[in-house]
PDB file of N, CA and C in Angstrom:
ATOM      1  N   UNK Q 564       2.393  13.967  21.594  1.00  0.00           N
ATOM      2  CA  UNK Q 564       2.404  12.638  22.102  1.00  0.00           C
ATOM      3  C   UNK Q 564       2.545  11.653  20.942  1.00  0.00           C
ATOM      4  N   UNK Q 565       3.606  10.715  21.011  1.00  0.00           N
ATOM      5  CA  UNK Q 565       3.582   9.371  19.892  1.00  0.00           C
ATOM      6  C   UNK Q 565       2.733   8.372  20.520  1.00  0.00           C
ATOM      7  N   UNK Q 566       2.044   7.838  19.525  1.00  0.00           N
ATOM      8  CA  UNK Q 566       1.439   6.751  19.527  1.00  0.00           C
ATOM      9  C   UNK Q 566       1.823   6.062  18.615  1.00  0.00           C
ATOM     10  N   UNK Q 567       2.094   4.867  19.172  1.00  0.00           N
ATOM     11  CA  UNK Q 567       2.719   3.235  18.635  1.00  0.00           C
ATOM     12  C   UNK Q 567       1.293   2.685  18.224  1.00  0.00           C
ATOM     13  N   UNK Q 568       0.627   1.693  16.863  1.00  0.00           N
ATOM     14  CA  UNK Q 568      -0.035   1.268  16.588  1.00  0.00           C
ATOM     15  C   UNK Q 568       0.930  -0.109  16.322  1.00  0.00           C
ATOM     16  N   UNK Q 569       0.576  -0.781  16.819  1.00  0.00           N
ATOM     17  CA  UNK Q 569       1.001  -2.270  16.666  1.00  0.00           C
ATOM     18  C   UNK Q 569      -0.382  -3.601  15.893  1.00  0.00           C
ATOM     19  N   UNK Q 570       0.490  -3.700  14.938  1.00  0.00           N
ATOM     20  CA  UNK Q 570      -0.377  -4.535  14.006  1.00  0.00           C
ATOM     21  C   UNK Q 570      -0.695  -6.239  14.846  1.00  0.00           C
ATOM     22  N   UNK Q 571      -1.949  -6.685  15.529  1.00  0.00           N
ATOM     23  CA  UNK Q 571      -1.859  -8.585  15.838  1.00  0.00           C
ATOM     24  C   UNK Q 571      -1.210  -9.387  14.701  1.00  0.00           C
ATOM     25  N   UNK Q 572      -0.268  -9.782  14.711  1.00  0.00           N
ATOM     26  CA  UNK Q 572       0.261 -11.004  14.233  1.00  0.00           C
ATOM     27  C   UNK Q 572      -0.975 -12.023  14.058  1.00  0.00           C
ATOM     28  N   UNK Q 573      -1.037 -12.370  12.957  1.00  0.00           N
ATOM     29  CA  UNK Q 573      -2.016 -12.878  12.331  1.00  0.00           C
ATOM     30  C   UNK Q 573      -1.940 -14.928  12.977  1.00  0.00           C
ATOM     31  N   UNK Q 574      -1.748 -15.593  13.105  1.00  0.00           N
ATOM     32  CA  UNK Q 574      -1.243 -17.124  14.084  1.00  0.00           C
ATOM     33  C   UNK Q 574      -2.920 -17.763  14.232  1.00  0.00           C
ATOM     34  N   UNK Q 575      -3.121 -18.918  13.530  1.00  0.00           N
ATOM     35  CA  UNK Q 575      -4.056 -19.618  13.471  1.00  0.00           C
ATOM     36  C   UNK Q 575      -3.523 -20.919  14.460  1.00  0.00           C
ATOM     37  N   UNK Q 576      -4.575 -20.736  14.716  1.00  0.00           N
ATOM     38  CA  UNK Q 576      -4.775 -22.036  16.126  1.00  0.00           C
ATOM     39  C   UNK Q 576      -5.221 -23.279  15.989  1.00  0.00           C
ATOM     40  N   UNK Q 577      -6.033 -23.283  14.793  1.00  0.00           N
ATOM     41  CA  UNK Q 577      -6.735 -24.428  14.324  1.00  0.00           C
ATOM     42  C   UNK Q 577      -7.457 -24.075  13.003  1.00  0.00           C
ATOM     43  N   UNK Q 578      -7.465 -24.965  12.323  1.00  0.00           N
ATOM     44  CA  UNK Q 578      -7.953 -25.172  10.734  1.00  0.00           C
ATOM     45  C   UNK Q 578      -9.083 -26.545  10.330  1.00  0.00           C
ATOM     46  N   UNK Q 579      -9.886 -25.856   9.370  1.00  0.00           N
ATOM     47  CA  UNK Q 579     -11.078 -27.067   9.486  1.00  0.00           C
ATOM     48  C   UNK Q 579     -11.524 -26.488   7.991  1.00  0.00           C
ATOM     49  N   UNK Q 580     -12.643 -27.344   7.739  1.00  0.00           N
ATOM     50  CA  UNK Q 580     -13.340 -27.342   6.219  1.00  0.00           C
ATOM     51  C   UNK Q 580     -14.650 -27.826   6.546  1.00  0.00           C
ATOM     52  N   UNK Q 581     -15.435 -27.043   5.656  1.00  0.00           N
ATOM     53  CA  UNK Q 581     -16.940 -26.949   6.033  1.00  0.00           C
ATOM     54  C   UNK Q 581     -17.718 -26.931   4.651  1.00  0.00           C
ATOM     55  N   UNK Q 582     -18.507 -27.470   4.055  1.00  0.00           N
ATOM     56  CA  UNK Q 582     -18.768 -27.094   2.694  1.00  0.00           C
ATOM     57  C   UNK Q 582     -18.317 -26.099   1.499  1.00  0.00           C
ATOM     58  N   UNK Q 583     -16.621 -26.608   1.561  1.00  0.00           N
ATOM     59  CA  UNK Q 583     -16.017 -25.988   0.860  1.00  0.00           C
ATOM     60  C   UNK Q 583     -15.188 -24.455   1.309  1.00  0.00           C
ATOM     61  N   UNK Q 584     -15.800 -24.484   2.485  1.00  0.00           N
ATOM     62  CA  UNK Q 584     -15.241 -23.277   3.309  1.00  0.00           C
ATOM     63  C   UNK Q 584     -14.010 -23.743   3.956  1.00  0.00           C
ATOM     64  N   UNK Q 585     -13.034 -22.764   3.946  1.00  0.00           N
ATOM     65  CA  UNK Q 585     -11.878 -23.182   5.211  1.00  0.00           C
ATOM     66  C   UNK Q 585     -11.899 -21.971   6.296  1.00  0.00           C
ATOM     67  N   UNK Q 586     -12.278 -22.689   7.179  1.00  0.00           N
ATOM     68  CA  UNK Q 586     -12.016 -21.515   8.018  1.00  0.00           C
ATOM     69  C   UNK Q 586     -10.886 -21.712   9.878  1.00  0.00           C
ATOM     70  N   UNK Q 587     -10.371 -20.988   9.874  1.00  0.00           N
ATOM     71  CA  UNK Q 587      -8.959 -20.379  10.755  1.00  0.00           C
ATOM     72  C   UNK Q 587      -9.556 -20.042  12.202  1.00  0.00           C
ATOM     73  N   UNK Q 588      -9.405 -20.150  13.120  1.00  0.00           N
ATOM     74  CA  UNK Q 588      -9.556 -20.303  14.520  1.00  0.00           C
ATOM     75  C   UNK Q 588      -7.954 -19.037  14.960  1.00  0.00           C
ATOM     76  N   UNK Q 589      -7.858 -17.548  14.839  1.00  0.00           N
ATOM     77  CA  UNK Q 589      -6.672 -16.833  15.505  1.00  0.00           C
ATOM     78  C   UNK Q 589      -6.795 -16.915  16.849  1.00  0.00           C
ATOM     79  N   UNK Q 590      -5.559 -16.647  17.060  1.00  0.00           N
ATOM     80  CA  UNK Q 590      -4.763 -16.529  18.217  1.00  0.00           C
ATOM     81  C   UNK Q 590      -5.417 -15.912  19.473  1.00  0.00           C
ATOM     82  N   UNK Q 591      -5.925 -14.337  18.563  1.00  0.00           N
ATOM     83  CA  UNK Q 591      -6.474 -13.165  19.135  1.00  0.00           C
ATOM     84  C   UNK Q 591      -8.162 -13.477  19.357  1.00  0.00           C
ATOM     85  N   UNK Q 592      -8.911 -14.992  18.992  1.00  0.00           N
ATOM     86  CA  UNK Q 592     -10.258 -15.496  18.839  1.00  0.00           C
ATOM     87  C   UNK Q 592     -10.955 -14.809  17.981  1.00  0.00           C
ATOM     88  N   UNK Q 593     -10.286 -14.569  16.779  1.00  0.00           N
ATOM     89  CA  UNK Q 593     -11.497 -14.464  15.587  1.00  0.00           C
ATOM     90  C   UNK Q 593     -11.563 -15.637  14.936  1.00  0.00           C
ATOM     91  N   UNK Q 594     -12.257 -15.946  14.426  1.00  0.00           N
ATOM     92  CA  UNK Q 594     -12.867 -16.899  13.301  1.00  0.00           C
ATOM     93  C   UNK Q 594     -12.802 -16.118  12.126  1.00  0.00           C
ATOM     94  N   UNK Q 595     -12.121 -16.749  10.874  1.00  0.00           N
ATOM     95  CA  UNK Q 595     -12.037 -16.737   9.567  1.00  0.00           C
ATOM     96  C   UNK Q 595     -12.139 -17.548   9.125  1.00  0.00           C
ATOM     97  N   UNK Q 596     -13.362 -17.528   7.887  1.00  0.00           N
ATOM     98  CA  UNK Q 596     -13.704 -18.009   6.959  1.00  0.00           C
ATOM     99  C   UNK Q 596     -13.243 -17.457   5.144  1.00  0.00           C
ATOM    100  N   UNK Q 597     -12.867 -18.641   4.367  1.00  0.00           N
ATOM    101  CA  UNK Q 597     -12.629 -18.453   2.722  1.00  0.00           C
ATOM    102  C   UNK Q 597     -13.169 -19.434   2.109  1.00  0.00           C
ATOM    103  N   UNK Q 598     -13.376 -19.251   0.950  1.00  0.00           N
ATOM    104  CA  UNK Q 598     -14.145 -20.129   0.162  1.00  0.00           C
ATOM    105  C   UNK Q 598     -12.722 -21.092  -0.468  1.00  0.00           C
ATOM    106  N   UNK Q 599     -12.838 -21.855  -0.822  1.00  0.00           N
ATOM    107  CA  UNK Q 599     -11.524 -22.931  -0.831  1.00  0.00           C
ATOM    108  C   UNK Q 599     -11.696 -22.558  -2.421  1.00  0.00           C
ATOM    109  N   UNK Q 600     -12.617 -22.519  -3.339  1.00  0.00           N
ATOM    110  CA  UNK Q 600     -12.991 -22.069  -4.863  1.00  0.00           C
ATOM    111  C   UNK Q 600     -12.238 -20.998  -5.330  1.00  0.00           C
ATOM    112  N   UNK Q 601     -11.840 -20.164  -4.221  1.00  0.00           N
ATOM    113  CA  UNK Q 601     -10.614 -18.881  -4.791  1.00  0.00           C
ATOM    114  C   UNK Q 601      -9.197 -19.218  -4.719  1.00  0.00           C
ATOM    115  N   UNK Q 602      -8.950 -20.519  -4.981  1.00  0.00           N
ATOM    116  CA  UNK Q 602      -7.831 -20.960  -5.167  1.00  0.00           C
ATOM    117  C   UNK Q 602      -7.738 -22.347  -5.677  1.00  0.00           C
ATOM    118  N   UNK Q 603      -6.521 -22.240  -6.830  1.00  0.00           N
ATOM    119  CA  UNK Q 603      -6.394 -23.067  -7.783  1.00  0.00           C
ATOM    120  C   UNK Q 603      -6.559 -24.431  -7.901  1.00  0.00           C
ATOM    121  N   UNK Q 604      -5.634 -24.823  -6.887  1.00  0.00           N
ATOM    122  CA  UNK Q 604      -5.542 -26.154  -6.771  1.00  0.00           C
ATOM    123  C   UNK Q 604      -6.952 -26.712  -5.636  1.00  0.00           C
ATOM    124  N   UNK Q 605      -6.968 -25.901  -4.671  1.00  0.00           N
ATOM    125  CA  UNK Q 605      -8.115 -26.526  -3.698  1.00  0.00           C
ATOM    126  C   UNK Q 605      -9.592 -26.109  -4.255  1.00  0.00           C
ATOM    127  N   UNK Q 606      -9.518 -25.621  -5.574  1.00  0.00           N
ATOM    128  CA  UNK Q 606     -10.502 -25.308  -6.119  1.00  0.00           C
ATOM    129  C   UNK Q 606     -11.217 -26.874  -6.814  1.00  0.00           C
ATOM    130  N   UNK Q 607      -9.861 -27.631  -6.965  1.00  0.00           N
ATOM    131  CA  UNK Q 607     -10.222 -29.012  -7.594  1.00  0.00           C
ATOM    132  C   UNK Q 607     -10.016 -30.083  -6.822  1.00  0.00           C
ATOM    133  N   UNK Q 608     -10.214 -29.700  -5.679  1.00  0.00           N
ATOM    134  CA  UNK Q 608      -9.927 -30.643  -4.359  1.00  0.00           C
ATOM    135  C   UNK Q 608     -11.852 -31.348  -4.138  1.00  0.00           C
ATOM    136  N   UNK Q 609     -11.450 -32.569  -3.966  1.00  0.00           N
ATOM    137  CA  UNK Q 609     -12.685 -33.327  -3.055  1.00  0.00           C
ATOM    138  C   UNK Q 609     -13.242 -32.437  -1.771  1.00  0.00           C
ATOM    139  N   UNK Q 610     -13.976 -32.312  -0.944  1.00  0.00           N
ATOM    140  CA  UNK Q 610     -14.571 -32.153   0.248  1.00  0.00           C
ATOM    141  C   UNK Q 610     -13.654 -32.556   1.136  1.00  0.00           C
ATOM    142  N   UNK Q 611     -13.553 -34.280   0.710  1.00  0.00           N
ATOM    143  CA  UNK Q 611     -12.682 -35.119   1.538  1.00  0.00           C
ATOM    144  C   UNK Q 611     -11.024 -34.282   2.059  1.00  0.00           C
ATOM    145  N   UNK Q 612     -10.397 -34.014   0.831  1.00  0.00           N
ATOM    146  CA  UNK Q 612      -9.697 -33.521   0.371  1.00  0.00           C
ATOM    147  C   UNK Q 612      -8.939 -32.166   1.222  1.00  0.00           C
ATOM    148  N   UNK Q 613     -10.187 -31.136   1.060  1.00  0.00           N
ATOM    149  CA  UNK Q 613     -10.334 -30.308   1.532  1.00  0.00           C
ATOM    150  C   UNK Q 613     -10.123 -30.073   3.306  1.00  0.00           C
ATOM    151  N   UNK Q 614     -10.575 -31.342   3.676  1.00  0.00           N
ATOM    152  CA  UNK Q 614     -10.996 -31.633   5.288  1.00  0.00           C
ATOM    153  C   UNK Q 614      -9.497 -32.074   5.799  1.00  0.00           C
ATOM    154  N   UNK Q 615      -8.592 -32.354   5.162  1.00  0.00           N
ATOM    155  CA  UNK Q 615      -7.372 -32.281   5.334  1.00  0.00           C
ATOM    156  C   UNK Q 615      -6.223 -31.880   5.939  1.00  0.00           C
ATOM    157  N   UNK Q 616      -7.071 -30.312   6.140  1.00  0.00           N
ATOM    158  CA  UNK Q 616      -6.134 -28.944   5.849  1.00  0.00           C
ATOM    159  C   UNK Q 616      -5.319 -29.363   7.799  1.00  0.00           C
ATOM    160  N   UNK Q 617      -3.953 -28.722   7.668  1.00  0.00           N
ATOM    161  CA  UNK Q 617      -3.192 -28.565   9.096  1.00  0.00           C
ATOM    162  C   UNK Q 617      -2.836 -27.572   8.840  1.00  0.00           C
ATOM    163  N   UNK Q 618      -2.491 -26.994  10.429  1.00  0.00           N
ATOM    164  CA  UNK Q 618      -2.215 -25.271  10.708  1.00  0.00           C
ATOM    165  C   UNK Q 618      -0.684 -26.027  11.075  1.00  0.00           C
ATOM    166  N   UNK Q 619       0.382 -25.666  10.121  1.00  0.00           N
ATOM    167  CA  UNK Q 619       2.013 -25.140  10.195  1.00  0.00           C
ATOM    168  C   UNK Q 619       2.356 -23.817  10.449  1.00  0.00           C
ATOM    169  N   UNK Q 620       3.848 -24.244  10.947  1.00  0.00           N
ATOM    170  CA  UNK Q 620       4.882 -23.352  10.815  1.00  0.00           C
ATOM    171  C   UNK Q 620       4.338 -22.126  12.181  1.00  0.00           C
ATOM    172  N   UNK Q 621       4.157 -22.991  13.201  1.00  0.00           N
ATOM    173  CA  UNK Q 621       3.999 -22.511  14.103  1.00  0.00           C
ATOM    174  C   UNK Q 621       2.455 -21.886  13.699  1.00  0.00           C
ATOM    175  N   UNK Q 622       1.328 -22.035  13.137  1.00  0.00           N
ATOM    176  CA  UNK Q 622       0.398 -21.315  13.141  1.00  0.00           C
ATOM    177  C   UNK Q 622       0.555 -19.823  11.744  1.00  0.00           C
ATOM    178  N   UNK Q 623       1.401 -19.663  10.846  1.00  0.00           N
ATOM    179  CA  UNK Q 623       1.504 -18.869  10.224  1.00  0.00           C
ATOM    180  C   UNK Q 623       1.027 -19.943   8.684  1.00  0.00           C
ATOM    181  N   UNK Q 624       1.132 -20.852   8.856  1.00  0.00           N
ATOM    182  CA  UNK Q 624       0.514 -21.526   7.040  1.00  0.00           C
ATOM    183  C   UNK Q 624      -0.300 -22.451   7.521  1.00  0.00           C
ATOM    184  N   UNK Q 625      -0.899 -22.862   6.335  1.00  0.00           N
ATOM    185  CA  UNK Q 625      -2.044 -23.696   5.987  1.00  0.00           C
ATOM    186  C   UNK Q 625      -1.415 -24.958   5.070  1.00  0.00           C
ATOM    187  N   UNK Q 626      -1.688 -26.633   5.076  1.00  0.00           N
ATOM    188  CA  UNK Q 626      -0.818 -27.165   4.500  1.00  0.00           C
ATOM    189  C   UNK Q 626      -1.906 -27.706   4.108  1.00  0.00           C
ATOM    190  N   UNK Q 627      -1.545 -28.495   3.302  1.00  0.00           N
ATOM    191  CA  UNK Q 627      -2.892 -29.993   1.698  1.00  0.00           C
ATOM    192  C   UNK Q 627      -1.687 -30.505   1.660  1.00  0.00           C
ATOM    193  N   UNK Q 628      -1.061 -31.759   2.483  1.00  0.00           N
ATOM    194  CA  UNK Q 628      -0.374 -32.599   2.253  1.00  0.00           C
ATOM    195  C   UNK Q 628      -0.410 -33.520   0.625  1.00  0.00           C
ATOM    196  N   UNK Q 629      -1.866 -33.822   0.684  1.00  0.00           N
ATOM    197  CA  UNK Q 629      -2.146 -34.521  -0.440  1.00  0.00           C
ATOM    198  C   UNK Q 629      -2.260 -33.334  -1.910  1.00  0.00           C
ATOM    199  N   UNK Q 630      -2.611 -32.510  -1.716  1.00  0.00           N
ATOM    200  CA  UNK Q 630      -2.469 -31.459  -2.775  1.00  0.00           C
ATOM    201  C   UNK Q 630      -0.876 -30.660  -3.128  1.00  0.00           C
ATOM    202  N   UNK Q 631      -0.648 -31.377  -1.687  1.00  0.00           N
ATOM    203  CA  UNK Q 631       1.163 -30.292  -1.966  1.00  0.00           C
ATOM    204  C   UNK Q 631       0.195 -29.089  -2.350  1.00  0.00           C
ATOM    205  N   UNK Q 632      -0.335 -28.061  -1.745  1.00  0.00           N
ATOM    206  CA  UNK Q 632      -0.510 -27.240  -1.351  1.00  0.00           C
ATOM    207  C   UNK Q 632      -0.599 -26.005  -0.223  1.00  0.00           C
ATOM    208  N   UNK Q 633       0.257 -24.918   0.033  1.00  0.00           N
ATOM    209  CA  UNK Q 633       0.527 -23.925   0.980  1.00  0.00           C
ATOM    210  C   UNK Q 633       0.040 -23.083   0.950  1.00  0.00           C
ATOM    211  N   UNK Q 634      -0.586 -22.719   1.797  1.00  0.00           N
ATOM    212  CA  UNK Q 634      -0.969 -20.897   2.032  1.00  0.00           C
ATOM    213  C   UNK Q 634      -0.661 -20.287   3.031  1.00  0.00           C
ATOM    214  N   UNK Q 635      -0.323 -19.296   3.501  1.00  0.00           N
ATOM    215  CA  UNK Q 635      -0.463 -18.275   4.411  1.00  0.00           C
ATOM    216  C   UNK Q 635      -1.507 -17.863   5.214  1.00  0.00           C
ATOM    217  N   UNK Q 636      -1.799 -17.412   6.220  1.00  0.00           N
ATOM    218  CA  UNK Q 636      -2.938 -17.043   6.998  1.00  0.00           C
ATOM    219  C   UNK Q 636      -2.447 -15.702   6.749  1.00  0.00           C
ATOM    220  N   UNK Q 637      -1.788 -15.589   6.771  1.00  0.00           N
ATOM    221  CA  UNK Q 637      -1.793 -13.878   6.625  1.00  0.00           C
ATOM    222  C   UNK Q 637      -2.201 -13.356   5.429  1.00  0.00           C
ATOM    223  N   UNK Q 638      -1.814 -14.248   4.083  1.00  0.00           N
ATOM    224  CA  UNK Q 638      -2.479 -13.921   3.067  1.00  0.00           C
ATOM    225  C   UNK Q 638      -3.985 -14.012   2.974  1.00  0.00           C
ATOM    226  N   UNK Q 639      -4.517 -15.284   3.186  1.00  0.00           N
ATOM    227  CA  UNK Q 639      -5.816 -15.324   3.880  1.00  0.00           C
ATOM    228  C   UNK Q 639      -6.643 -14.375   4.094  1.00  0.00           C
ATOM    229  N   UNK Q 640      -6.043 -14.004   5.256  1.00  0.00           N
ATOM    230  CA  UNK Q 640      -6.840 -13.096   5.735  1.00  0.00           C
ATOM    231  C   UNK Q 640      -6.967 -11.572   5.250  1.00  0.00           C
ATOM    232  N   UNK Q 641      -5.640 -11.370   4.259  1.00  0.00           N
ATOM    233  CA  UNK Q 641      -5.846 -10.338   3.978  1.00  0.00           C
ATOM    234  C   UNK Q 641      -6.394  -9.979   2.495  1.00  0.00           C
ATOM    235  N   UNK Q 642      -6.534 -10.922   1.960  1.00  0.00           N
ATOM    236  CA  UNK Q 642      -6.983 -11.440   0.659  1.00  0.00           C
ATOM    237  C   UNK Q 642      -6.966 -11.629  -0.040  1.00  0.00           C
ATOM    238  N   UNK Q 643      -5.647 -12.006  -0.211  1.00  0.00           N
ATOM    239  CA  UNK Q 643      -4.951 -12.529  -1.345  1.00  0.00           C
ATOM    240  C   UNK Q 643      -5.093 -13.505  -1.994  1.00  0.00           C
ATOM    241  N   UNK Q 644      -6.518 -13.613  -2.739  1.00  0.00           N
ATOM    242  CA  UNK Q 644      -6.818 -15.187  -3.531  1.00  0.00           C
ATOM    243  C   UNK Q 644      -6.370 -15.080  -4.763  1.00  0.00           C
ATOM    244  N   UNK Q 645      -6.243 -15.951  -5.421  1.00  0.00           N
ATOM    245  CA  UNK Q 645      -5.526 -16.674  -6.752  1.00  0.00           C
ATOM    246  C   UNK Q 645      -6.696 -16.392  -8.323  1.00  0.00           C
ATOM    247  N   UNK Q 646      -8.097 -16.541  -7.489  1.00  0.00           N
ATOM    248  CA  UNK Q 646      -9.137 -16.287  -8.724  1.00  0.00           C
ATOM    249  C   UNK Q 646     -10.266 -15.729  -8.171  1.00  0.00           C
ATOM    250  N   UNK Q 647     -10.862 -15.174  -9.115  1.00  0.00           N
ATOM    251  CA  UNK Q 647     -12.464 -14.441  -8.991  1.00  0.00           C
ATOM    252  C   UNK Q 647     -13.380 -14.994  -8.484  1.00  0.00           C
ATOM    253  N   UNK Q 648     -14.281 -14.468  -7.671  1.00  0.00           N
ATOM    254  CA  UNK Q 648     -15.384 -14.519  -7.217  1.00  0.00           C
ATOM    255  C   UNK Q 648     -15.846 -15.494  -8.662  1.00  0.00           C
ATOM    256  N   UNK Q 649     -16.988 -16.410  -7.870  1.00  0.00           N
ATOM    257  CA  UNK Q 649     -17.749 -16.554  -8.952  1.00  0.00           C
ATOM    258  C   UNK Q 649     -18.979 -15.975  -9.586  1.00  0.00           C
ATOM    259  N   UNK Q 650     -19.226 -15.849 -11.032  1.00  0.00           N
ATOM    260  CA  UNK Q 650     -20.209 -15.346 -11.153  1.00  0.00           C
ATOM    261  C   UNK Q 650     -21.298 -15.989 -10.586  1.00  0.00           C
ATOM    262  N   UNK Q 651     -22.456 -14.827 -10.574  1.00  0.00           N
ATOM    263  CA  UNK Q 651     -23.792 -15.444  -9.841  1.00  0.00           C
ATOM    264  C   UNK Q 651     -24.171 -15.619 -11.392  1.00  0.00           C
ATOM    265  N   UNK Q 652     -25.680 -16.629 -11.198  1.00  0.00           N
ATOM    266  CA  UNK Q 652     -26.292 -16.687 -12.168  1.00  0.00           C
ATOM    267  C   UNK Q 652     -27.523 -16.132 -11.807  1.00  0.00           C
ATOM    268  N   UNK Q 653     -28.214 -15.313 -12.688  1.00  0.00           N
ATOM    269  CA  UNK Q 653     -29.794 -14.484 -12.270  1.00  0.00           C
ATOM    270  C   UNK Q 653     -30.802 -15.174 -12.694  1.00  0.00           C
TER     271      UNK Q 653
END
């Protein structure tokens, strides 16, 4: 017997910012959350800034008009950030 595994298309519905968090509203009703700090430019973004964010391109990117900044939800989610965790301090 074949079995077909079909991957959900990853399609954000809505986008928001939360103490530095961005987090993604899918298609399929998960909630995703990222820390906005694992990436470069929104790493040096205001709060304000941050609170910005619009779901493009039909639900497949993330836009920072004012940052001229793009991302992917698919990268997102799969985890493709730009920089390291931060260290903890003990």
């Amino acid at each position: 017997m074949n079995t077909m595994i079909t991957e959900t298309e990853l399609v954000a519905i809505r986008a928001w910012s939360e103490k530095r968090f961005i987090y993604l509203e899918l298609t399929d009703g998960r909630v995703f959350g990222f820390p906005a700090d694992r990436f470069r430019i929104l790493c040096q973004a205001s709060d304000d800034q941050l609170k910005e964010v619009r779901v493009e391109v039909d639900g497949h990117a993330l836009r920072w008009e004012e940052l001229d900044e793009d991302l992917t939800v698919a990268g997102v989610v799969a985890g493709r950030f730009q920089l390291p965790l931060p260290r903890q301090v003990a």
